[in-house]
Amino acid sequence: MARPPKPWYRKERRAWFVTLDGVQHNLGPDQALALSRFAKLLAQFAGDRCQLPDTFAELADAFLEWTQRNRSEATYLWYLKALQSFVRRYPDVKPEQLRPFHVETWAAEHGGATNTRRNRMRAVKRCLRWAHRQGYIDRDPVVALEVPNGPPRDVYVSPEEFAELLSHVKCPEFADLLTVVYEVGCRPQEILRLEPRHVDLKHSRWVIPASEAKGKRAPRVVYLTEKAQAITERYLARYPGGKLFCNSQGLPWDPYSTACHARRVQLRMGRARMKARGITVPDHEVVELAVQLADDKRRKEDERLTNAGKRPKRRPRLNTPKTDTYWTRVARQRLVDKRASELAERRSLYSLRHSWATNALQSGVDPLTAAVLMGHRDPSMLARVYQHLSHNPEHLLKQMKKARGE
């Protein structure tokens, strides 16, 4: 049990001090006055602690302060972005006035994929669940809110598909990043935040301390294959300080830059498959989209001039692709990218990690060892999430015969 706060005398400052909630207060040199000021501070501190938030915005501030103290910076920023958006939508709503439809309406207004809407709803639910457990509110008003399920993690990249993927990567540094993740199955956040101090070449591994690992419960150890170790040694010589894996400009990789490169690789693969199959974009679709894009641009420009009190310009309407080569180029590029995206899937770093789990299990690694190598606390995560073995019926049939002693 923590000891109650008590004033003490600091000789070098010739004054009395007391610490309340981690903050030191100067009570002055006189002991009687110091004790009087301490009593007033203690009463004020107790009153502030008993004051409950009046609106959801105040409740979110309290939750964010707690998150900043007890969770990682990335987690805090994630909650901050989501809750700020919700507060802008409902700035004066009280916690007891919230209903599940408030959260669903706000999440749907922003659009995005199912997983994006799911994460927004999870942020608000987590804040209110924390407030209920802490005693800020008597009940959780959105406890009945149904959050949509996340997309299944059933993407598997075979060694042949990975070789095709690398053939369309033009950035050598990005190819090294993909290769290491496919070789060792680490989490994307682990390789993006890796520093030279985490590398233990003597034992062919990375050692991330518990304070920086996911969950902050135990150190995360990533063992390296020969190919992954060779790449790690090369980057250690190139970047002895800061983040280890950087792009061609010497800047550390981040989730945004890796997603952009993955999108470019997807489009290159899709265009190559279009060329191999003889797929082209019809000219009439290009003309229709070019006219639509030009009209949209013209309408927005006219609205801008009208709002500024100016007369809109008179411009000829785009009727044929020869009238305006710029819009036809833009339209053709968009249609080609759309077709390419349909023919090739985008492979993220997480899909390569999931593929490592499949390759390990198919190679005969037992689930417990695979779970330890991936950084899971128990092998049940492999059974719940990584169901990639269903993509290989030959392997399952072989294991069934092995189980029957055949």
CSV table of C-alpha atoms in Angstrom, one decimal:
chain,number,residue,atom,x,y,z
A,1,MET,CA,0.0,0.0,0.0
A,2,ALA,CA,1.4,3.4,-0.9
A,3,ARG,CA,2.4,5.8,1.9
A,4,PRO,CA,0.3,9.0,2.3
A,5,PRO,CA,2.1,12.2,1.1
A,6,LYS,CA,4.0,14.1,3.7
A,7,PRO,CA,5.9,17.4,3.5
A,8,TRP,CA,9.7,17.3,3.9
A,9,TYR,CA,12.4,20.0,4.4
A,10,ARG,CA,15.0,20.5,1.7
A,11,LYS,CA,18.1,22.1,3.1
A,12,GLU,CA,19.7,23.3,-0.1
A,13,ARG,CA,16.5,25.1,-1.1
A,14,ARG,CA,15.6,26.1,2.5
A,15,ALA,CA,12.0,25.3,1.9
A,16,TRP,CA,9.4,22.6,2.6
A,17,PHE,CA,8.2,20.5,-0.3
A,18,VAL,CA,5.5,17.8,-0.9
A,19,THR,CA,4.8,15.5,-3.8
A,20,LEU,CA,1.2,15.0,-4.9
A,21,ASP,CA,0.4,12.8,-7.9
A,22,GLY,CA,4.0,12.9,-9.1
A,23,VAL,CA,4.3,16.7,-8.9
A,24,GLN,CA,6.4,18.5,-6.4
A,25,HIS,CA,5.0,21.6,-4.7
A,26,ASN,CA,7.1,24.3,-2.9
A,27,LEU,CA,5.3,25.1,0.4
A,28,GLY,CA,7.7,27.9,1.5
A,29,PRO,CA,10.4,28.2,4.3
A,30,ASP,CA,8.0,28.5,7.3
A,31,GLN,CA,6.9,25.2,8.7
A,32,ALA,CA,3.5,26.3,10.1
A,33,LEU,CA,2.6,28.0,6.8
A,34,ALA,CA,3.9,25.0,4.9
A,35,LEU,CA,1.6,22.7,6.8
A,36,SER,CA,-1.4,25.0,6.2
A,37,ARG,CA,-0.7,25.2,2.5
A,38,PHE,CA,-0.2,21.4,2.4
A,39,ALA,CA,-3.7,20.9,3.9
A,40,LYS,CA,-5.3,23.3,1.3
A,41,LEU,CA,-3.4,21.5,-1.5
A,42,LEU,CA,-4.6,18.1,-0.2
A,43,ALA,CA,-8.2,19.2,-0.1
A,44,GLN,CA,-8.0,20.7,-3.6
A,45,PHE,CA,-6.3,17.6,-4.9
A,46,ALA,CA,-9.0,15.3,-3.4
A,47,GLY,CA,-11.7,17.6,-4.9
A,48,ASP,CA,-10.2,17.4,-8.3
A,49,ARG,CA,-9.9,13.7,-8.2
A,50,CYS,CA,-13.6,13.4,-7.2
A,51,GLN,CA,-14.8,15.5,-10.1
A,52,LEU,CA,-16.4,13.4,-12.8
A,53,PRO,CA,-16.3,14.3,-16.5
A,54,ASP,CA,-19.5,16.0,-17.7
A,55,THR,CA,-19.2,15.3,-21.5
A,56,PHE,CA,-17.7,12.5,-23.6
A,57,ALA,CA,-14.9,14.9,-24.7
A,58,GLU,CA,-13.8,15.3,-21.1
A,59,LEU,CA,-14.0,11.5,-20.6
A,60,ALA,CA,-11.9,11.0,-23.8
A,61,ASP,CA,-9.3,13.4,-22.4
A,62,ALA,CA,-9.0,11.3,-19.2
A,63,PHE,CA,-8.8,8.1,-21.2
A,64,LEU,CA,-6.1,9.5,-23.5
A,65,GLU,CA,-4.0,10.7,-20.4
A,66,TRP,CA,-4.2,7.2,-19.0
A,67,THR,CA,-3.3,5.7,-22.4
A,68,GLN,CA,-0.3,8.0,-22.7
A,69,ARG,CA,1.0,6.9,-19.3
A,70,ASN,CA,0.4,3.2,-19.7
A,71,ARG,CA,0.6,2.4,-23.4
A,72,SER,CA,3.0,2.9,-26.2
A,73,GLU,CA,3.1,6.1,-28.2
A,74,ALA,CA,1.7,4.5,-31.3
A,75,THR,CA,-1.3,3.2,-29.4
A,76,TYR,CA,-1.9,6.6,-27.9
A,77,LEU,CA,-1.7,8.3,-31.3
A,78,TRP,CA,-4.1,5.7,-32.7
A,79,TYR,CA,-6.7,6.4,-30.0
A,80,LEU,CA,-6.1,10.1,-30.2
A,81,LYS,CA,-6.9,10.3,-34.0
A,82,ALA,CA,-10.1,8.2,-33.7
A,83,LEU,CA,-11.5,9.9,-30.6
A,84,GLN,CA,-10.8,13.4,-31.9
A,85,SER,CA,-12.8,12.6,-34.9
A,86,PHE,CA,-15.7,11.3,-32.8
A,87,VAL,CA,-15.6,14.4,-30.5
A,88,ARG,CA,-15.8,16.7,-33.6
A,89,ARG,CA,-18.9,14.8,-34.6
A,90,TYR,CA,-20.5,14.9,-31.2
A,91,PRO,CA,-18.8,17.8,-29.3
A,92,ASP,CA,-21.3,18.3,-26.5
A,93,VAL,CA,-22.8,14.9,-26.0
A,94,LYS,CA,-22.8,13.4,-22.5
A,95,PRO,CA,-21.7,9.8,-21.9
A,96,GLU,CA,-25.1,8.7,-20.7
A,97,GLN,CA,-26.7,10.2,-23.8
A,98,LEU,CA,-24.6,8.0,-26.2
A,99,ARG,CA,-26.3,5.2,-28.0
A,100,PRO,CA,-24.8,2.5,-30.4
A,101,PHE,CA,-26.3,4.3,-33.4
A,102,HIS,CA,-24.1,7.3,-32.7
A,103,VAL,CA,-21.0,5.3,-33.1
A,104,GLU,CA,-22.3,3.4,-36.1
A,105,THR,CA,-23.4,6.5,-37.9
A,106,TRP,CA,-20.1,8.3,-37.3
A,107,ALA,CA,-18.0,5.3,-38.4
A,108,ALA,CA,-20.1,4.9,-41.6
A,109,GLU,CA,-19.9,8.7,-42.5
A,110,HIS,CA,-16.1,8.4,-42.9
A,111,GLY,CA,-16.3,5.5,-45.3
A,112,GLY,CA,-13.4,3.2,-45.8
A,113,ALA,CA,-13.0,-0.5,-45.7
A,114,THR,CA,-14.8,-2.8,-43.2
A,115,ASN,CA,-11.6,-3.1,-41.1
A,116,THR,CA,-11.3,0.8,-40.9
A,117,ARG,CA,-14.9,1.2,-39.7
A,118,ARG,CA,-14.3,-1.7,-37.2
A,119,ASN,CA,-11.3,0.0,-35.7
A,120,ARG,CA,-13.1,3.3,-35.3
A,121,MET,CA,-15.9,1.6,-33.4
A,122,ARG,CA,-13.4,-0.3,-31.3
A,123,ALA,CA,-11.7,2.9,-30.2
A,124,VAL,CA,-14.9,4.4,-28.8
A,125,LYS,CA,-16.0,1.1,-27.2
A,126,ARG,CA,-12.6,0.8,-25.5
A,127,CYS,CA,-12.8,4.3,-24.1
A,128,LEU,CA,-16.3,3.8,-22.6
A,129,ARG,CA,-15.4,0.3,-21.3
A,130,TRP,CA,-12.3,1.8,-19.5
A,131,ALA,CA,-14.5,4.7,-18.1
A,132,HIS,CA,-16.9,2.1,-16.7
A,133,ARG,CA,-14.2,0.1,-15.1
A,134,GLN,CA,-12.6,3.1,-13.6
A,135,GLY,CA,-15.9,4.4,-12.1
A,136,TYR,CA,-16.3,7.5,-14.3
A,137,ILE,CA,-19.7,6.2,-15.5
A,138,ASP,CA,-22.2,3.9,-13.9
A,139,ARG,CA,-22.8,1.9,-17.1
A,140,ASP,CA,-21.4,1.4,-20.5
A,141,PRO,CA,-23.9,3.0,-23.0
A,142,VAL,CA,-22.6,1.1,-26.0
A,143,VAL,CA,-22.0,-2.3,-24.5
A,144,ALA,CA,-24.6,-3.7,-27.0
A,145,LEU,CA,-22.8,-2.2,-30.0
A,146,GLU,CA,-21.9,-5.0,-32.5
A,147,VAL,CA,-18.5,-4.4,-34.0
A,148,PRO,CA,-18.1,-6.1,-37.5
A,149,ASN,CA,-15.6,-8.9,-37.7
A,150,GLY,CA,-12.2,-8.2,-39.2
A,151,PRO,CA,-11.2,-9.6,-42.6
A,152,PRO,CA,-9.9,-13.2,-42.5
A,153,ARG,CA,-6.1,-13.6,-42.5
A,154,ASP,CA,-6.1,-16.3,-45.1
A,155,VAL,CA,-3.6,-14.8,-47.6
A,156,TYR,CA,-0.8,-17.1,-48.5
A,157,VAL,CA,2.2,-16.3,-50.6
A,158,SER,CA,3.9,-19.4,-51.9
A,159,PRO,CA,7.6,-19.4,-52.7
A,160,GLU,CA,6.8,-19.3,-56.4
A,161,GLU,CA,4.5,-16.3,-55.9
A,162,PHE,CA,7.1,-14.6,-53.7
A,163,ALA,CA,9.7,-15.0,-56.5
A,164,GLU,CA,7.3,-13.4,-58.9
A,165,LEU,CA,6.6,-10.6,-56.4
A,166,LEU,CA,10.3,-9.8,-56.1
A,167,SER,CA,10.7,-9.7,-59.9
A,168,HIS,CA,8.5,-6.6,-60.0
A,169,VAL,CA,10.2,-4.8,-57.1
A,170,LYS,CA,12.5,-2.0,-58.5
A,171,CYS,CA,13.7,-0.8,-55.1
A,172,PRO,CA,16.5,-3.1,-53.8
A,173,GLU,CA,15.9,-1.8,-50.2
A,174,PHE,CA,12.3,-2.8,-50.4
A,175,ALA,CA,13.2,-6.2,-51.8
A,176,ASP,CA,15.5,-6.7,-48.8
A,177,LEU,CA,12.7,-5.7,-46.4
A,178,LEU,CA,10.3,-8.2,-48.0
A,179,THR,CA,12.9,-11.0,-48.1
A,180,VAL,CA,13.7,-10.7,-44.4
A,181,VAL,CA,10.0,-10.7,-43.3
A,182,TYR,CA,9.4,-13.8,-45.6
A,183,GLU,CA,12.5,-15.5,-44.2
A,184,VAL,CA,11.9,-14.9,-40.4
A,185,GLY,CA,8.2,-14.2,-40.1
A,186,CYS,CA,8.6,-11.2,-37.8
A,187,ARG,CA,5.9,-8.6,-37.2
A,188,PRO,CA,6.1,-5.5,-39.5
A,189,GLN,CA,6.4,-3.2,-36.5
A,190,GLU,CA,9.5,-5.2,-35.3
A,191,ILE,CA,11.5,-4.8,-38.5
A,192,LEU,CA,10.4,-1.2,-39.1
A,193,ARG,CA,11.6,-0.2,-35.6
A,194,LEU,CA,14.7,-2.3,-35.5
A,195,GLU,CA,17.9,-0.6,-34.5
A,196,PRO,CA,21.6,-1.9,-34.4
A,197,ARG,CA,21.4,-2.3,-30.7
A,198,HIS,CA,18.8,-5.0,-31.1
A,199,VAL,CA,21.0,-7.2,-33.3
A,200,ASP,CA,22.9,-10.1,-31.8
A,201,LEU,CA,25.0,-11.5,-34.7
A,202,LYS,CA,26.8,-14.0,-32.5
A,203,HIS,CA,23.6,-16.0,-32.0
A,204,SER,CA,22.0,-15.0,-35.3
A,205,ARG,CA,19.0,-13.2,-33.8
A,206,TRP,CA,17.4,-9.9,-32.9
A,207,VAL,CA,16.6,-9.2,-29.3
A,208,ILE,CA,14.0,-6.6,-28.6
A,209,PRO,CA,13.6,-5.7,-24.9
A,210,ALA,CA,10.3,-6.2,-23.2
A,211,SER,CA,9.7,-2.4,-22.9
A,212,GLU,CA,9.7,-2.2,-26.7
A,213,ALA,CA,8.1,-5.5,-27.6
A,214,LYS,CA,4.4,-6.1,-28.2
A,215,GLY,CA,2.5,-6.5,-25.0
A,216,LYS,CA,5.6,-5.4,-23.0
A,217,ARG,CA,5.6,-8.7,-21.1
A,218,ALA,CA,8.8,-10.4,-22.3
A,219,PRO,CA,11.6,-9.7,-24.7
A,220,ARG,CA,11.0,-10.6,-28.3
A,221,VAL,CA,13.6,-12.7,-29.9
A,222,VAL,CA,13.7,-13.2,-33.7
A,223,TYR,CA,16.0,-15.8,-35.0
A,224,LEU,CA,17.6,-15.3,-38.5
A,225,THR,CA,18.2,-17.5,-41.4
A,226,GLU,CA,21.4,-17.3,-43.4
A,227,LYS,CA,19.8,-15.0,-46.0
A,228,ALA,CA,18.3,-12.8,-43.3
A,229,GLN,CA,21.5,-12.6,-41.4
A,230,ALA,CA,23.5,-11.6,-44.5
A,231,ILE,CA,21.0,-8.8,-45.2
A,232,THR,CA,21.2,-7.7,-41.6
A,233,GLU,CA,25.0,-7.6,-41.6
A,234,ARG,CA,24.9,-5.5,-44.8
A,235,TYR,CA,22.6,-2.9,-43.3
A,236,LEU,CA,24.6,-2.8,-40.0
A,237,ALA,CA,27.6,-1.7,-42.0
A,238,ARG,CA,25.5,0.9,-43.9
A,239,TYR,CA,23.5,2.3,-41.0
A,240,PRO,CA,25.4,1.9,-37.6
A,241,GLY,CA,23.0,4.3,-35.9
A,242,GLY,CA,19.2,5.0,-35.9
A,243,LYS,CA,16.8,2.6,-37.6
A,244,LEU,CA,18.4,-0.3,-39.3
A,245,PHE,CA,16.2,-0.8,-42.4
A,246,CYS,CA,16.1,2.4,-44.6
A,247,ASN,CA,15.0,3.1,-48.1
A,248,SER,CA,17.3,4.3,-51.0
A,249,GLN,CA,17.3,7.9,-49.5
A,250,GLY,CA,18.5,6.7,-46.1
A,251,LEU,CA,15.1,7.3,-44.5
A,252,PRO,CA,13.6,4.7,-42.2
A,253,TRP,CA,10.7,2.6,-43.6
A,254,ASP,CA,7.3,3.3,-42.1
A,255,PRO,CA,3.8,1.8,-42.6
A,256,TYR,CA,2.9,4.5,-45.2
A,257,SER,CA,6.0,4.1,-47.3
A,258,THR,CA,5.8,0.3,-47.3
A,259,ALA,CA,2.1,0.5,-48.3
A,260,CYS,CA,2.9,2.8,-51.2
A,261,HIS,CA,5.7,0.5,-52.5
A,262,ALA,CA,3.4,-2.5,-52.1
A,263,ARG,CA,0.8,-0.7,-54.2
A,264,ARG,CA,3.3,0.0,-57.0
A,265,VAL,CA,4.4,-3.6,-57.0
A,266,GLN,CA,0.8,-4.7,-57.3
A,267,LEU,CA,0.2,-2.4,-60.3
A,268,ARG,CA,3.4,-3.7,-62.0
A,269,MET,CA,2.3,-7.3,-61.6
A,270,GLY,CA,-1.2,-6.5,-62.8
A,271,ARG,CA,0.1,-4.7,-65.9
A,272,ALA,CA,2.5,-7.6,-66.7
A,273,ARG,CA,-0.4,-10.0,-66.5
A,274,MET,CA,-2.6,-7.8,-68.7
A,275,LYS,CA,0.2,-7.8,-71.3
A,276,ALA,CA,0.6,-11.5,-71.1
A,277,ARG,CA,-3.1,-12.1,-71.5
A,278,GLY,CA,-3.6,-9.5,-74.2
A,279,ILE,CA,-6.0,-7.4,-72.1
A,280,THR,CA,-6.5,-3.8,-73.1
A,281,VAL,CA,-8.8,-0.9,-72.2
A,282,PRO,CA,-11.5,-0.1,-74.7
A,283,ASP,CA,-11.3,3.4,-76.2
A,284,HIS,CA,-15.0,4.1,-75.6
A,285,GLU,CA,-14.4,3.6,-71.8
A,286,VAL,CA,-11.5,5.9,-71.9
A,287,VAL,CA,-13.6,8.6,-73.7
A,288,GLU,CA,-16.5,8.2,-71.2
A,289,LEU,CA,-14.2,8.5,-68.2
A,290,ALA,CA,-12.2,11.4,-69.7
A,291,VAL,CA,-15.5,13.4,-70.3
A,292,GLN,CA,-16.6,12.7,-66.7
A,293,LEU,CA,-13.3,13.7,-65.2
A,294,ALA,CA,-13.2,16.9,-67.2
A,295,ASP,CA,-16.8,17.8,-66.3
A,296,ASP,CA,-16.1,17.2,-62.6
A,297,LYS,CA,-13.0,19.4,-62.7
A,298,ARG,CA,-15.0,22.1,-64.6
A,299,ARG,CA,-17.9,22.0,-62.2
A,300,LYS,CA,-15.6,22.3,-59.1
A,301,GLU,CA,-13.8,25.3,-60.7
A,302,ASP,CA,-17.1,27.0,-61.5
A,303,GLU,CA,-18.2,26.5,-57.9
A,304,ARG,CA,-15.0,28.0,-56.7
A,305,LEU,CA,-15.3,31.1,-58.9
A,306,THR,CA,-19.0,31.5,-58.0
A,307,ASN,CA,-18.2,31.4,-54.3
A,308,ALA,CA,-15.5,34.0,-54.8
A,309,GLY,CA,-18.0,36.3,-56.5
A,310,LYS,CA,-16.5,35.8,-60.0
A,311,ARG,CA,-18.1,34.7,-63.3
A,312,PRO,CA,-17.4,31.1,-64.4
A,313,LYS,CA,-15.4,30.7,-67.5
A,314,ARG,CA,-16.9,29.4,-70.7
A,315,ARG,CA,-15.0,26.4,-72.0
A,316,PRO,CA,-15.9,23.9,-74.7
A,317,ARG,CA,-17.2,20.5,-73.6
A,318,LEU,CA,-14.9,17.5,-74.1
A,319,ASN,CA,-16.4,15.2,-76.7
A,320,THR,CA,-13.5,13.2,-78.2
A,321,PRO,CA,-10.2,11.9,-76.9
A,322,LYS,CA,-8.4,14.2,-79.4
A,323,THR,CA,-10.0,17.3,-77.8
A,324,ASP,CA,-8.0,17.1,-74.6
A,325,THR,CA,-5.0,14.7,-74.4
A,326,TYR,CA,-4.4,15.3,-70.7
A,327,TRP,CA,-7.8,13.9,-69.6
A,328,THR,CA,-7.6,11.0,-71.9
A,329,ARG,CA,-4.2,10.1,-70.5
A,330,VAL,CA,-5.5,10.4,-67.0
A,331,ALA,CA,-8.6,8.3,-67.8
A,332,ARG,CA,-6.6,5.6,-69.5
A,333,GLN,CA,-4.1,5.4,-66.6
A,334,ARG,CA,-6.9,5.0,-64.1
A,335,LEU,CA,-8.7,2.3,-66.1
A,336,VAL,CA,-5.4,0.4,-66.6
A,337,ASP,CA,-4.7,0.6,-62.8
A,338,LYS,CA,-8.2,-0.6,-62.1
A,339,ARG,CA,-7.7,-3.7,-64.4
A,340,ALA,CA,-4.3,-4.3,-62.9
A,341,SER,CA,-5.6,-4.2,-59.4
A,342,GLU,CA,-8.2,-6.8,-60.3
A,343,LEU,CA,-5.5,-9.2,-61.7
A,344,ALA,CA,-3.0,-8.9,-58.9
A,345,GLU,CA,-3.4,-8.7,-55.1
A,346,ARG,CA,-1.4,-6.3,-53.0
A,347,ARG,CA,0.9,-8.2,-50.7
A,348,SER,CA,1.6,-6.5,-47.3
A,349,LEU,CA,4.3,-7.3,-44.8
A,350,TYR,CA,1.7,-9.1,-42.6
A,351,SER,CA,0.7,-11.4,-45.5
A,352,LEU,CA,4.4,-12.5,-45.7
A,353,ARG,CA,4.4,-13.1,-41.9
A,354,HIS,CA,1.3,-15.2,-42.3
A,355,SER,CA,2.8,-17.1,-45.1
A,356,TRP,CA,5.9,-17.9,-43.0
A,357,ALA,CA,3.6,-19.6,-40.5
A,358,THR,CA,2.1,-21.8,-43.3
A,359,ASN,CA,5.5,-22.7,-44.7
A,360,ALA,CA,6.8,-23.6,-41.2
A,361,LEU,CA,3.9,-25.9,-40.4
A,362,GLN,CA,4.0,-27.5,-43.8
A,363,SER,CA,7.8,-28.1,-43.3
A,364,GLY,CA,7.1,-30.1,-40.2
A,365,VAL,CA,7.7,-27.5,-37.5
A,366,ASP,CA,5.5,-28.3,-34.5
A,367,PRO,CA,2.9,-25.6,-33.6
A,368,LEU,CA,4.5,-24.8,-30.2
A,369,THR,CA,7.9,-24.0,-31.8
A,370,ALA,CA,6.3,-22.0,-34.6
A,371,ALA,CA,4.3,-20.0,-32.1
A,372,VAL,CA,7.5,-19.2,-30.1
A,373,LEU,CA,9.4,-18.2,-33.2
A,374,MET,CA,6.5,-15.9,-34.2
A,375,GLY,CA,6.4,-14.3,-30.8
A,376,HIS,CA,3.0,-15.7,-29.7
A,377,ARG,CA,2.5,-16.6,-26.0
A,378,ASP,CA,0.8,-19.9,-26.9
A,379,PRO,CA,0.1,-21.9,-30.1
A,380,SER,CA,-3.7,-21.3,-29.9
A,381,MET,CA,-3.2,-18.2,-32.0
A,382,LEU,CA,-2.0,-20.4,-34.9
A,383,ALA,CA,-5.2,-22.5,-34.7
A,384,ARG,CA,-7.5,-19.5,-34.5
A,385,VAL,CA,-6.0,-17.1,-37.0
A,386,TYR,CA,-3.4,-18.8,-39.3
A,387,GLN,CA,-5.6,-21.3,-41.2
A,388,HIS,CA,-3.5,-21.2,-44.3
A,389,LEU,CA,-3.0,-25.0,-44.4
A,390,SER,CA,-6.5,-25.3,-46.0
A,391,HIS,CA,-4.9,-23.9,-49.2
A,392,ASN,CA,-2.8,-27.1,-49.5
A,393,PRO,CA,-5.1,-30.2,-49.6
A,394,GLU,CA,-2.1,-32.4,-50.5
A,395,HIS,CA,-0.4,-31.5,-47.2
A,396,LEU,CA,-3.6,-32.2,-45.1
A,397,LEU,CA,-4.1,-35.5,-46.8
A,398,LYS,CA,-0.5,-36.5,-46.1
A,399,GLN,CA,-0.9,-35.6,-42.4
A,400,MET,CA,-4.2,-37.6,-42.2
A,401,LYS,CA,-2.5,-40.7,-43.6
A,402,LYS,CA,0.4,-40.1,-41.2
A,403,ALA,CA,-2.1,-39.9,-38.3
A,404,ARG,CA,-3.6,-43.2,-39.3
A,405,GLY,CA,-0.1,-44.8,-39.5
A,406,GLU,CA,-0.3,-45.3,-43.3
